[in-house]
mmCIF file of C-alpha atoms in Angstrom:
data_model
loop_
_atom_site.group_PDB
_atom_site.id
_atom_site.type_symbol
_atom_site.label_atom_id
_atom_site.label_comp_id
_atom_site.label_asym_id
_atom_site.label_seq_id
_atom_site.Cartn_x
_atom_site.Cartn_y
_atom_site.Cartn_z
ATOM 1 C CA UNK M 1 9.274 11.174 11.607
ATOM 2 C CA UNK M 2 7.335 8.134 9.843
ATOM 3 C CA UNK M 3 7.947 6.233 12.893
ATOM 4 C CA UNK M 4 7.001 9.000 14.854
ATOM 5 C CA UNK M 5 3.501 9.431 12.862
ATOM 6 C CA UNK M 6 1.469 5.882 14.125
ATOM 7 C CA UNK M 7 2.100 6.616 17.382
ATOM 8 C CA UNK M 8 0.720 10.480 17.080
ATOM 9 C CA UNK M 9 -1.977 9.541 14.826
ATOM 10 C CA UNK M 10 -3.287 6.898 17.927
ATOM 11 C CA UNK M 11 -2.374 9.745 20.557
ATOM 12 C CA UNK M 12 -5.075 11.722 18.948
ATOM 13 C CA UNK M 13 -7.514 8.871 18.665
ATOM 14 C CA UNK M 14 -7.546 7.844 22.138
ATOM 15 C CA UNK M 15 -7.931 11.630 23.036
ATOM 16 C CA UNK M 16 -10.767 11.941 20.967
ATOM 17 C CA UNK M 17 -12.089 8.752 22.026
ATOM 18 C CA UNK M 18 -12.145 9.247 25.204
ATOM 19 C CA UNK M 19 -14.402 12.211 24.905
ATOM 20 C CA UNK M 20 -17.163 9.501 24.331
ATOM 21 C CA UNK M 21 -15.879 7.231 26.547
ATOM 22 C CA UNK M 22 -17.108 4.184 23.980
ATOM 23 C CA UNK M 23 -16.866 3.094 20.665
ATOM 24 C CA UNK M 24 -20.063 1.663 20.275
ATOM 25 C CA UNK M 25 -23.845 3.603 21.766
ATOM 26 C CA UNK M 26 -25.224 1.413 24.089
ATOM 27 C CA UNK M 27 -29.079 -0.277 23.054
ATOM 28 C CA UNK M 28 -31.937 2.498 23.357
ATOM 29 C CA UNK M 29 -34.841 0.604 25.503
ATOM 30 C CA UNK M 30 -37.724 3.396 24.161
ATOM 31 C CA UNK M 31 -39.296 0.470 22.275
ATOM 32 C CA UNK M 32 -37.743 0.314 18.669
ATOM 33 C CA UNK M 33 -38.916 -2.633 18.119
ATOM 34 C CA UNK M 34 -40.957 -1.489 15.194
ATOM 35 C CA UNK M 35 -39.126 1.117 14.269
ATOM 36 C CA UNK M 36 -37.492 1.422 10.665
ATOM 37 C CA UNK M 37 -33.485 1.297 9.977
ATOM 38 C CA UNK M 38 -33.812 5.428 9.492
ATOM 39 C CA UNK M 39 -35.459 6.071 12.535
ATOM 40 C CA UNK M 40 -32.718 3.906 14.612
ATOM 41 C CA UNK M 41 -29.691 5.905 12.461
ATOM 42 C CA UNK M 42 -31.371 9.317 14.354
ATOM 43 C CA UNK M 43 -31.095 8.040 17.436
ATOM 44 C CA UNK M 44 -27.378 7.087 17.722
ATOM 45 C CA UNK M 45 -24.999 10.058 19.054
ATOM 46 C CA UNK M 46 -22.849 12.320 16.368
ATOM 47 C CA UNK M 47 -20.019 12.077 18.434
ATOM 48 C CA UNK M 48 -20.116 8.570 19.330
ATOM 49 C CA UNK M 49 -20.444 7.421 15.680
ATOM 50 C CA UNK M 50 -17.962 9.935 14.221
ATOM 51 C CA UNK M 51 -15.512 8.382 17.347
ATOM 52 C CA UNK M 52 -15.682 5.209 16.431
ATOM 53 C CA UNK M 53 -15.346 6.253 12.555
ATOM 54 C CA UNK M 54 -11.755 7.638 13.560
ATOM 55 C CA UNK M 55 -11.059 5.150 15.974
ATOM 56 C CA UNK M 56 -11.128 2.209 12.988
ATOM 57 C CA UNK M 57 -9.257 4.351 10.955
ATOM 58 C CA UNK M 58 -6.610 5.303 13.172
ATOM 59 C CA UNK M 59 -6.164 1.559 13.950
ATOM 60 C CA UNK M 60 -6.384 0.307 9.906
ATOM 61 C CA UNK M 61 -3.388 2.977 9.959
ATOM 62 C CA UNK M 62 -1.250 1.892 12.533
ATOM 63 C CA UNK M 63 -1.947 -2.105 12.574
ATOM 64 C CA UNK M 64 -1.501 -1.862 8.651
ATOM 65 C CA UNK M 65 1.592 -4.748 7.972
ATOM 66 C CA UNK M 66 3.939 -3.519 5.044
ATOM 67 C CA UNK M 67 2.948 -4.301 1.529
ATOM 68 C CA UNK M 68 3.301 -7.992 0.285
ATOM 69 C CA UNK M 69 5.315 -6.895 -2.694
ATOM 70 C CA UNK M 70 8.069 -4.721 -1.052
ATOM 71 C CA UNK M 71 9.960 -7.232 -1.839
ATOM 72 C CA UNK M 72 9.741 -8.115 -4.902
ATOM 73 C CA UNK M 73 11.969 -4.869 -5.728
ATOM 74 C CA UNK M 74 14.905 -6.731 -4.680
ATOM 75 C CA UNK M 75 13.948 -10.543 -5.497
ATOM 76 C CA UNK M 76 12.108 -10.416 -9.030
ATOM 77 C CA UNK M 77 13.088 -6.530 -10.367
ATOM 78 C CA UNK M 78 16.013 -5.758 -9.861
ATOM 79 C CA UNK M 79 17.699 -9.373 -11.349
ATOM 80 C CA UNK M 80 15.040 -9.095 -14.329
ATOM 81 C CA UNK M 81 16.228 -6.047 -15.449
ATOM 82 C CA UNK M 82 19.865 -6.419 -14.910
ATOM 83 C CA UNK M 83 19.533 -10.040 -16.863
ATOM 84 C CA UNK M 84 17.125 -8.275 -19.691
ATOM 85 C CA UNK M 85 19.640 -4.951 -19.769
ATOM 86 C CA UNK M 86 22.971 -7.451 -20.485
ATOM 87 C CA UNK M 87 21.049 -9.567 -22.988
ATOM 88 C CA UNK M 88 20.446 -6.823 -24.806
ATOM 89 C CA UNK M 89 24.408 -5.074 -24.594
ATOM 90 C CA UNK M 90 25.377 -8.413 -25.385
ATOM 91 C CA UNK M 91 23.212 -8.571 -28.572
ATOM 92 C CA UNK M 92 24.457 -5.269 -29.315
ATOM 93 C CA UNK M 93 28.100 -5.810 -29.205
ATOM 94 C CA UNK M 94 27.682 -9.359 -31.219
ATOM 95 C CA UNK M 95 25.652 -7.538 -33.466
ATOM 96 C CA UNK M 96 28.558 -5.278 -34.187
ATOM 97 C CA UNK M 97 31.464 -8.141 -34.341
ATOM 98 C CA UNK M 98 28.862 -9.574 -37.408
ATOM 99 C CA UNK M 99 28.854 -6.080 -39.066
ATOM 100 C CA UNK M 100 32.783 -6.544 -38.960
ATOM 101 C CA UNK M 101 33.178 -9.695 -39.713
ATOM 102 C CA UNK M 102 31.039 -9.010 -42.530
ATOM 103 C CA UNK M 103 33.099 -6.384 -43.647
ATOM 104 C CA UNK M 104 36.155 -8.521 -43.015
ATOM 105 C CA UNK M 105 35.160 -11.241 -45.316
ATOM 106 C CA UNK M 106 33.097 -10.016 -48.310
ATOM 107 C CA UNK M 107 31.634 -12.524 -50.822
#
């Protein structure tokens, strides 16, 4: 099923792209030459800007490559922890065999 997920998630962006038939609106030639950045924002289409919206979302999904550290679980982890988990059994049982030699020769 995660395999199965990029591919539905871009199924349902081309569908909905295709309803606009473009990602981006194409230039308005009514003269906005003087126009202000808010007055240009009214004139592009809902659906064409909510498209393309989608469209770079669906592809940030799919196109997204797998995490640089996924591997350190296996390369830097995993051998840490086993080498820091002995080191401290070891000190544990040579604590001990002090305790008893201790014992074994009092002063």
């Amino acid at each position: 099923m995660a395999r199965l997920l990029p591919t539905i998630l871009l199924a349902c962006a081309m569908v909905l792209g295709l309803r606009s038939l473009a990602f981006v609106t194409p230039p308005a030639t009514s003269g906005l030459r003087g126009a202000t950045a808010v007055d240009q924002e009214q004139t592009l289409a809902p659906s064409a800007s909510a498209s393309a919206a989608l469209g770079g979302a669906v592809v940030g999904l799919v196109a997204s490559a797998p995490a640089a550290h996924a591997a350190m679980l296996l390369d830097e982890i995993i051998p840490y922890a086993g080498a820091t988990s002995f080191c401290i059994m070891w000190g544990i049982v040579l604590g001990f065999v002090l305790l008893r030699l201790q014992e074994a020769f009092p002063e």
